[in-house]
């Protein structure tokens, strides 16, 4: 049984893992090339843009990907199309993009001054990135729910290739300001969607209606959880930029670069995450409690091992690896590195537990876990330590407490039987809501 589960997971995550590998390597190469061309101080606003794009995209649109992927997989398991779900999700995404554009337009000056070192063009780059990631998450939800993992991986790879290709060209012609690098970073997901979103599988086929109430409640809880989880994983670099004094800007740039490096395992985990939720949702739809439990143990065990491996690498060669990637100016210590690596590993484990909870519609438990982590992070920022240690330990404590709450929520939920396969999505929504009413 375990061997068959492992084989099924491997077939699903393989293409996504390849695409994520390309995207991950290209992303770090983008920062490496940019860092060498710009220097630590000029890299700080670009690194912050990189973090914000990768934070706001999932925070605003991952709930749509999750619900589209879950609903498409659920309907596909019963031979139904999911176009009504996908169209509702597209409408929500468009509204979010328009709202984000208005907010960024109104706040462009204070945002540019406080976060982007006075570079207005990086605010435009942030909007482009938000728009592109909205389209990416929608299409990826359709790909994952319909089992089109090869197309999912291809989109990721195109995004990565465009990032590093643009950075290499800019560095080669001697561009030494962050703005141009930022604009091409924002354009990368738009290009990737344009080249891959022509075939959406079950998400493009007609099927039973899907009301605003059906999708609205799920998206509301998922958005709250996504915002809290993205705060836990991405607040550290923003805090470093905001809390650093005038003489600490170079240190903030180094810290952000170091944080990005310790998050390499998160790119590998994303390959698991892409197929994990739809697969678990399909098992829940079929009432396969035993398979659900086996898949959960397999994935959480693998994620824990991945996080531990990342921590070991950082402890062994972390400071040398930072200088190898970014250059000799980027000096750090193991004391600053290990909390970031440990926190990233715990965040992955928490994300796996949250995905499993979402697949059985226990949305409130997922939100509770991430909100706990966010509150703990903010409280730990009050500890009077050196900038890097204070933020690193806050990130570690927030991730650890989030995992604890999510694990308790999962344990409690598994005391109840999974919902049997219903005839329609509407019936599934009602039954699953009742089954998870304890949350």
Coordinates of C-alpha atoms in Angstrom, one line a residue:
X1 CA 0.0 0.0 0.0
X2 CA 2.7 2.4 1.0
X3 CA 4.6 1.6 -2.2
X4 CA 1.6 2.3 -4.4
X5 CA 0.9 5.6 -2.5
X6 CA 4.5 6.6 -3.1
X7 CA 4.3 5.7 -6.8
X8 CA 1.1 7.7 -7.2
X9 CA 2.6 10.8 -5.5
X10 CA 5.8 10.6 -7.5
X11 CA 4.0 10.5 -10.8
X12 CA 2.0 13.5 -9.8
X13 CA 4.8 15.7 -8.4
X14 CA 7.5 14.7 -10.9
X15 CA 6.6 17.2 -13.7
X16 CA 5.8 19.9 -11.1
X17 CA 9.1 19.3 -9.3
X18 CA 11.0 19.7 -12.5
X19 CA 9.3 23.0 -13.2
X20 CA 9.8 24.2 -9.7
X21 CA 13.4 23.2 -9.9
X22 CA 13.8 25.4 -12.9
X23 CA 11.9 28.3 -11.3
X24 CA 13.8 27.9 -8.0
X25 CA 17.2 27.9 -9.6
X26 CA 16.3 30.7 -11.9
X27 CA 14.9 32.8 -9.0
X28 CA 18.0 32.4 -7.0
X29 CA 20.2 33.0 -10.0
X30 CA 18.1 36.2 -10.7
X31 CA 18.9 37.4 -7.2
X32 CA 22.6 36.3 -7.5
X33 CA 23.1 38.1 -10.8
X34 CA 21.2 41.1 -9.6
X35 CA 23.1 41.2 -6.3
X36 CA 26.4 41.2 -8.0
X37 CA 25.3 43.9 -10.5
X38 CA 23.7 46.2 -7.9
X39 CA 25.5 45.6 -4.6
X40 CA 23.9 45.0 -1.1
X41 CA 22.3 48.4 -0.6
X42 CA 20.6 48.6 -4.1
X43 CA 19.6 45.0 -3.8
X44 CA 17.6 45.6 -0.7
X45 CA 14.5 47.2 -2.5
X46 CA 14.7 44.6 -5.3
X47 CA 14.9 41.8 -2.7
X48 CA 11.9 43.3 -0.9
X49 CA 10.0 43.4 -4.2
X50 CA 10.9 39.8 -4.8
X51 CA 9.5 38.9 -1.4
X52 CA 6.4 41.0 -1.7
X53 CA 5.5 39.6 -5.1
X54 CA 5.9 36.0 -3.8
X55 CA 4.0 36.9 -0.7
X56 CA 1.0 38.9 -2.2
X57 CA 0.5 36.4 -5.0
X58 CA -0.1 33.4 -2.8
X59 CA -1.9 35.5 -0.1
X60 CA -4.4 37.0 -2.6
X61 CA -4.7 34.2 -5.1
X62 CA -3.6 30.9 -3.6
X63 CA -7.1 30.5 -2.0
X64 CA -8.5 30.6 -5.5
X65 CA -6.0 28.0 -6.7
X66 CA -6.8 25.8 -3.7
X67 CA -10.6 26.0 -4.1
X68 CA -10.5 25.6 -7.9
X69 CA -8.1 22.7 -7.6
X70 CA -10.3 21.1 -4.9
X71 CA -13.6 21.7 -6.7
X72 CA -12.3 20.5 -10.1
X73 CA -10.8 17.3 -8.6
X74 CA -14.0 16.7 -6.7
X75 CA -16.2 17.2 -9.7
X76 CA -13.9 15.3 -12.0
X77 CA -14.0 12.3 -9.6
X78 CA -17.8 12.2 -10.4
X79 CA -17.4 12.9 -14.2
X80 CA -18.6 16.5 -14.0
X81 CA -17.1 19.6 -15.6
X82 CA -16.1 22.6 -13.4
X83 CA -16.5 25.6 -15.7
X84 CA -19.0 27.4 -13.4
X85 CA -16.4 27.2 -10.5
X86 CA -13.6 28.5 -12.7
X87 CA -15.6 31.4 -14.0
X88 CA -16.6 32.5 -10.5
X89 CA -13.0 32.3 -9.5
X90 CA -11.9 34.4 -12.5
X91 CA -14.4 37.1 -11.5
X92 CA -13.1 37.2 -8.0
X93 CA -9.5 37.4 -9.2
X94 CA -10.3 40.2 -11.6
X95 CA -11.9 42.2 -8.7
X96 CA -8.9 41.6 -6.5
X97 CA -6.4 42.8 -9.2
X98 CA -8.4 45.9 -9.8
X99 CA -8.6 46.7 -6.1
X100 CA -4.9 46.1 -5.7
X101 CA -4.2 48.5 -8.6
X102 CA -6.2 51.2 -7.0
X103 CA -4.5 50.8 -3.6
X104 CA -1.0 50.7 -5.1
X105 CA -1.9 53.8 -7.2
X106 CA -3.1 55.8 -4.2
X107 CA -0.2 54.6 -1.9
X108 CA 2.6 54.7 -4.6
X109 CA 4.6 57.6 -3.0
X110 CA 4.7 56.4 0.6
X111 CA 5.2 52.8 -0.5
X112 CA 8.1 53.8 -2.8
X113 CA 9.7 55.9 -0.1
X114 CA 9.3 53.5 2.8
X115 CA 9.8 50.1 1.1
X116 CA 11.5 50.7 -2.3
X117 CA 14.1 53.3 -1.4
X118 CA 12.2 56.0 -3.4
X119 CA 12.0 54.0 -6.7
X120 CA 8.4 54.5 -8.0
X121 CA 8.9 52.0 -10.8
X122 CA 9.1 49.2 -8.3
X123 CA 5.5 49.9 -7.3
X124 CA 4.5 49.4 -11.0
X125 CA 6.6 46.2 -11.0
X126 CA 4.7 45.0 -7.9
X127 CA 1.3 45.5 -9.7
X128 CA 2.5 43.6 -12.7
X129 CA 3.6 40.8 -10.5
X130 CA 0.3 40.7 -8.6
X131 CA -1.6 40.6 -11.9
X132 CA 0.5 37.9 -13.4
X133 CA 0.5 35.7 -10.3
X134 CA -3.3 36.0 -10.1
X135 CA -3.5 34.5 -13.6
X136 CA -0.9 31.9 -12.7
X137 CA -2.8 30.7 -9.6
X138 CA -6.1 30.4 -11.4
X139 CA -4.6 28.4 -14.3
X140 CA -2.6 26.2 -11.9
X141 CA -5.7 25.4 -9.9
X142 CA -7.3 24.2 -13.1
X143 CA -4.2 22.2 -14.1
X144 CA -3.9 20.5 -10.6
X145 CA -7.6 19.7 -10.3
X146 CA -7.6 18.1 -13.7
X147 CA -4.3 16.2 -13.2
X148 CA -2.4 18.3 -15.9
X149 CA 0.8 18.4 -13.9
X150 CA 3.0 18.5 -16.9
X151 CA 1.4 21.8 -18.0
X152 CA 1.7 23.0 -14.4
X153 CA 5.4 22.3 -14.4
X154 CA 5.9 23.9 -17.9
X155 CA 4.3 27.2 -16.7
X156 CA 6.7 27.3 -13.7
X157 CA 9.7 26.6 -15.9
X158 CA 8.8 29.4 -18.4
X159 CA 8.4 31.9 -15.5
X160 CA 11.9 31.0 -14.2
X161 CA 13.6 31.1 -17.6
X162 CA 12.2 34.6 -18.3
X163 CA 13.4 35.8 -14.9
X164 CA 17.0 34.8 -15.2
X165 CA 17.1 35.6 -18.9
X166 CA 16.0 39.2 -18.3
X167 CA 18.4 39.6 -15.4
X168 CA 21.4 38.3 -17.4
X169 CA 20.7 40.7 -20.3
X170 CA 20.3 43.7 -17.9
X171 CA 23.5 42.8 -16.1
X172 CA 25.4 42.3 -19.4
X173 CA 24.5 45.8 -20.7
X174 CA 25.5 47.3 -17.4
X175 CA 22.1 48.3 -15.8
X176 CA 22.9 49.1 -12.2
X177 CA 19.5 50.3 -10.8
X178 CA 16.8 48.0 -9.3
X179 CA 13.9 49.4 -11.3
X180 CA 14.5 47.6 -14.6
X181 CA 15.2 44.3 -12.9
X182 CA 11.9 44.7 -11.0
X183 CA 9.8 45.3 -14.0
X184 CA 11.0 42.2 -15.8
X185 CA 10.5 40.2 -12.5
X186 CA 6.9 41.4 -12.6
X187 CA 6.4 40.5 -16.3
X188 CA 7.6 36.9 -15.9
X189 CA 4.4 35.3 -14.7
X190 CA 2.4 37.2 -17.3
X191 CA 4.5 35.7 -20.1
X192 CA 4.3 32.2 -18.5
X193 CA 0.5 32.3 -18.4
X194 CA 0.2 33.6 -22.0
X195 CA 2.2 30.6 -23.2
X196 CA 0.5 27.8 -21.2
X197 CA -3.2 28.6 -20.4
X198 CA -4.8 27.5 -23.7
X199 CA -6.0 24.1 -22.4
X200 CA -7.7 23.9 -18.9
X201 CA -9.2 20.4 -18.9
X202 CA -12.2 19.8 -16.7
X203 CA -12.2 23.5 -15.6
X204 CA -13.3 24.4 -19.2
X205 CA -16.1 21.9 -19.4
X206 CA -19.7 22.7 -18.5
X207 CA -21.1 21.3 -15.3
X208 CA -23.5 21.9 -12.5
X209 CA -24.0 25.5 -11.4
X210 CA -21.8 26.9 -8.6
X211 CA -23.3 29.8 -6.6
X212 CA -21.5 32.8 -5.1
X213 CA -22.4 31.4 -1.7
X214 CA -20.7 28.1 -2.5
X215 CA -17.4 29.6 -3.4
X216 CA -17.6 32.8 -1.3
X217 CA -17.5 31.1 2.1
X218 CA -14.6 28.8 1.2
X219 CA -12.6 31.7 -0.4
X220 CA -13.2 33.9 2.7
X221 CA -11.7 31.3 5.1
X222 CA -9.0 30.4 2.7
X223 CA -8.0 34.0 2.2
X224 CA -7.8 34.6 5.9
X225 CA -5.6 31.5 6.2
X226 CA -3.4 32.5 3.2
X227 CA -2.9 36.1 4.5
X228 CA -1.9 34.8 7.9
X229 CA 0.4 32.1 6.5
X230 CA 2.1 34.5 4.1
X231 CA 2.6 36.9 7.0
X232 CA 4.4 34.1 8.9
X233 CA 6.7 33.3 6.0
X234 CA 7.3 36.7 4.6
X235 CA 7.1 39.2 7.4
X236 CA 10.8 38.7 8.4
X237 CA 12.4 40.4 5.4
X238 CA 9.9 43.3 5.4
X239 CA 10.5 43.7 9.2
X240 CA 14.2 43.8 8.5
X241 CA 13.8 46.5 5.9
X242 CA 11.5 48.6 8.1
X243 CA 13.4 48.2 11.4
X244 CA 16.9 48.7 10.0
X245 CA 18.3 52.1 10.7
X246 CA 20.2 54.3 8.2
X247 CA 23.5 52.5 9.0
X248 CA 21.9 49.1 8.8
X249 CA 20.6 49.1 5.2
X250 CA 23.5 46.9 3.9
X251 CA 22.9 44.5 6.8
X252 CA 19.2 44.4 5.9
X253 CA 20.1 43.6 2.3
X254 CA 22.4 40.8 3.4
X255 CA 19.7 39.4 5.8
X256 CA 17.1 39.4 3.0
X257 CA 19.5 37.6 0.7
X258 CA 20.3 35.0 3.5
X259 CA 16.6 34.5 4.2
X260 CA 15.9 33.8 0.5
X261 CA 18.7 31.2 0.5
X262 CA 17.4 29.3 3.5
X263 CA 14.0 29.0 1.8
X264 CA 15.3 26.8 -1.1
X265 CA 13.5 23.7 0.4
X266 CA 10.2 25.6 0.1
X267 CA 10.5 25.5 -3.7
X268 CA 10.8 21.7 -3.5
X269 CA 7.9 21.5 -1.2
X270 CA 5.7 23.4 -3.6
X271 CA 5.9 20.5 -6.0
X272 CA 4.3 18.3 -3.3
X273 CA 1.8 21.0 -2.4
X274 CA 0.5 21.3 -6.0
X275 CA -0.8 17.8 -6.2
X276 CA -1.4 17.1 -2.5
X277 CA -4.6 19.1 -2.0
X278 CA -6.4 17.8 -5.1
X279 CA -5.4 14.2 -4.3
X280 CA -6.6 14.5 -0.7
X281 CA -9.8 16.1 -1.9
X282 CA -10.5 13.2 -4.3
X283 CA -9.9 10.7 -1.5
X284 CA -12.3 12.7 0.8
X285 CA -14.9 12.7 -2.0
X286 CA -14.6 8.9 -2.3
X287 CA -14.7 8.4 1.5
X288 CA -11.2 6.7 1.4
X289 CA -10.3 7.3 5.1
X290 CA -7.4 4.7 5.0
X291 CA -5.9 6.2 1.9
X292 CA -6.2 9.7 3.3
X293 CA -4.3 8.7 6.4
X294 CA -1.6 6.9 4.5
X295 CA -1.1 9.9 2.1
X296 CA -1.0 12.3 5.1
X297 CA 1.7 10.3 6.9
X298 CA 3.8 9.9 3.8
X299 CA 3.8 13.5 2.8
X300 CA 4.3 15.0 6.3
X301 CA 7.2 12.5 6.9
X302 CA 8.8 13.5 3.6
X303 CA 8.3 17.2 4.3
X304 CA 9.9 16.9 7.8
X305 CA 12.9 15.0 6.3
X306 CA 13.3 17.8 3.7
X307 CA 13.2 20.5 6.3
X308 CA 15.8 18.6 8.4
X309 CA 18.1 18.2 5.4
X310 CA 17.9 21.9 4.7
X311 CA 18.8 22.7 8.3
X312 CA 21.8 20.3 8.2
X313 CA 23.1 21.9 5.0
X314 CA 22.8 25.4 6.5
X315 CA 24.6 24.4 9.7
X316 CA 27.4 22.7 7.8
X317 CA 28.2 25.2 5.0
X318 CA 25.7 28.1 5.4
X319 CA 28.0 31.1 5.6
X320 CA 30.3 29.8 2.8
X321 CA 27.2 29.1 0.6
X322 CA 25.9 32.7 1.1
X323 CA 29.2 34.1 -0.2
X324 CA 29.4 31.6 -3.0
X325 CA 25.9 32.7 -4.3
X326 CA 26.0 36.4 -3.6
X327 CA 29.7 37.4 -3.4
X328 CA 32.3 38.2 -0.7
X329 CA 30.4 41.3 0.6
X330 CA 27.6 39.1 2.0
X331 CA 29.0 38.0 5.3
X332 CA 26.8 36.2 7.9
X333 CA 27.1 33.6 10.7
X334 CA 25.5 30.3 11.6
X335 CA 23.8 31.9 14.5
X336 CA 21.8 34.1 12.1
X337 CA 21.2 31.3 9.6
X338 CA 20.0 28.3 11.6
X339 CA 16.7 29.9 13.0
X340 CA 15.7 30.9 9.4
X341 CA 16.4 27.4 8.1
X342 CA 14.6 25.7 11.0
X343 CA 11.6 28.1 10.6
X344 CA 11.4 27.4 6.9
X345 CA 11.3 23.6 7.6
X346 CA 8.5 24.0 10.2
X347 CA 6.6 26.3 7.8
X348 CA 6.6 23.5 5.2
X349 CA 5.3 21.0 7.7
X350 CA 2.6 23.5 8.8
X351 CA 1.6 24.0 5.1
X352 CA 1.2 20.3 4.6
X353 CA -1.1 20.0 7.6
X354 CA -3.1 23.1 6.4
X355 CA -3.5 21.6 3.0
X356 CA -4.9 18.4 4.4
X357 CA -7.3 20.4 6.6
X358 CA -8.5 22.4 3.6
X359 CA -9.1 19.2 1.5
X360 CA -11.7 18.2 4.0
X361 CA -13.0 21.7 4.4
X362 CA -11.8 22.3 8.0
X363 CA -11.0 25.8 7.0
X364 CA -11.2 27.3 10.5
X365 CA -8.6 25.0 11.9
X366 CA -6.2 26.1 9.2
X367 CA -6.8 29.8 9.9
X368 CA -6.4 29.3 13.6
X369 CA -2.9 27.8 13.1
X370 CA -1.6 30.6 10.9
X371 CA -3.1 33.3 13.0
X372 CA -1.4 31.9 16.1
X373 CA 1.9 32.0 14.2
X374 CA 1.4 35.6 13.1
X375 CA 0.6 36.8 16.6
X376 CA 3.7 35.0 18.0
X377 CA 5.9 36.5 15.4
X378 CA 4.8 40.1 16.3
X379 CA 5.2 39.5 20.0
X380 CA 8.8 38.1 19.6
X381 CA 9.8 41.2 17.6
X382 CA 9.6 43.0 21.0
X383 CA 12.5 41.0 22.4
X384 CA 15.6 43.3 22.7
X385 CA 18.1 41.4 20.6
X386 CA 20.3 42.2 17.6
X387 CA 18.2 42.9 14.4
X388 CA 19.0 39.6 12.7
X389 CA 18.6 37.5 15.8
X390 CA 15.3 39.2 16.9
X391 CA 13.7 38.6 13.5
X392 CA 15.1 35.1 13.0
X393 CA 13.8 33.9 16.4
X394 CA 10.4 35.6 15.9
X395 CA 10.1 33.7 12.6
X396 CA 11.1 30.4 14.2
X397 CA 8.7 30.8 17.2
X398 CA 5.8 31.8 14.9
X399 CA 6.3 28.8 12.6
X400 CA 6.6 26.4 15.6
X401 CA 3.4 27.5 17.3
X402 CA 1.5 27.4 13.9
X403 CA 2.6 23.8 13.4
X404 CA 1.5 22.9 16.9
X405 CA -2.0 24.3 16.5
X406 CA -2.4 22.8 13.0
X407 CA -1.4 19.4 14.2
X408 CA -3.9 19.5 17.1
X409 CA -6.6 20.6 14.6
X410 CA -5.7 17.7 12.3
X411 CA -5.7 15.2 15.1
X412 CA -9.1 16.3 16.3
X413 CA -10.6 16.3 12.8
X414 CA -9.4 12.7 12.1
X415 CA -11.6 11.5 15.0
X416 CA -14.5 12.0 12.7
X417 CA -15.2 9.9 9.5
X418 CA -14.5 11.5 6.1
X419 CA -17.6 12.5 4.1
X420 CA -18.8 9.8 1.7
X421 CA -18.9 10.7 -1.9
X422 CA -22.0 12.8 -2.7
X423 CA -23.8 13.1 -6.0
X424 CA -23.2 16.8 -6.5
X425 CA -20.9 19.5 -5.4
X426 CA -23.7 21.3 -3.6
X427 CA -24.5 18.2 -1.6
X428 CA -20.8 17.8 -0.9
X429 CA -20.6 21.4 0.4
X430 CA -23.5 20.9 2.8
X431 CA -22.3 17.5 4.0
X432 CA -18.7 18.6 4.5
X433 CA -19.7 21.7 6.2
X434 CA -21.7 19.7 8.8
X435 CA -18.9 17.1 9.2
X436 CA -16.4 19.9 10.0
X437 CA -18.8 22.0 12.1
X438 CA -16.6 21.4 15.2
X439 CA -14.2 23.9 13.8

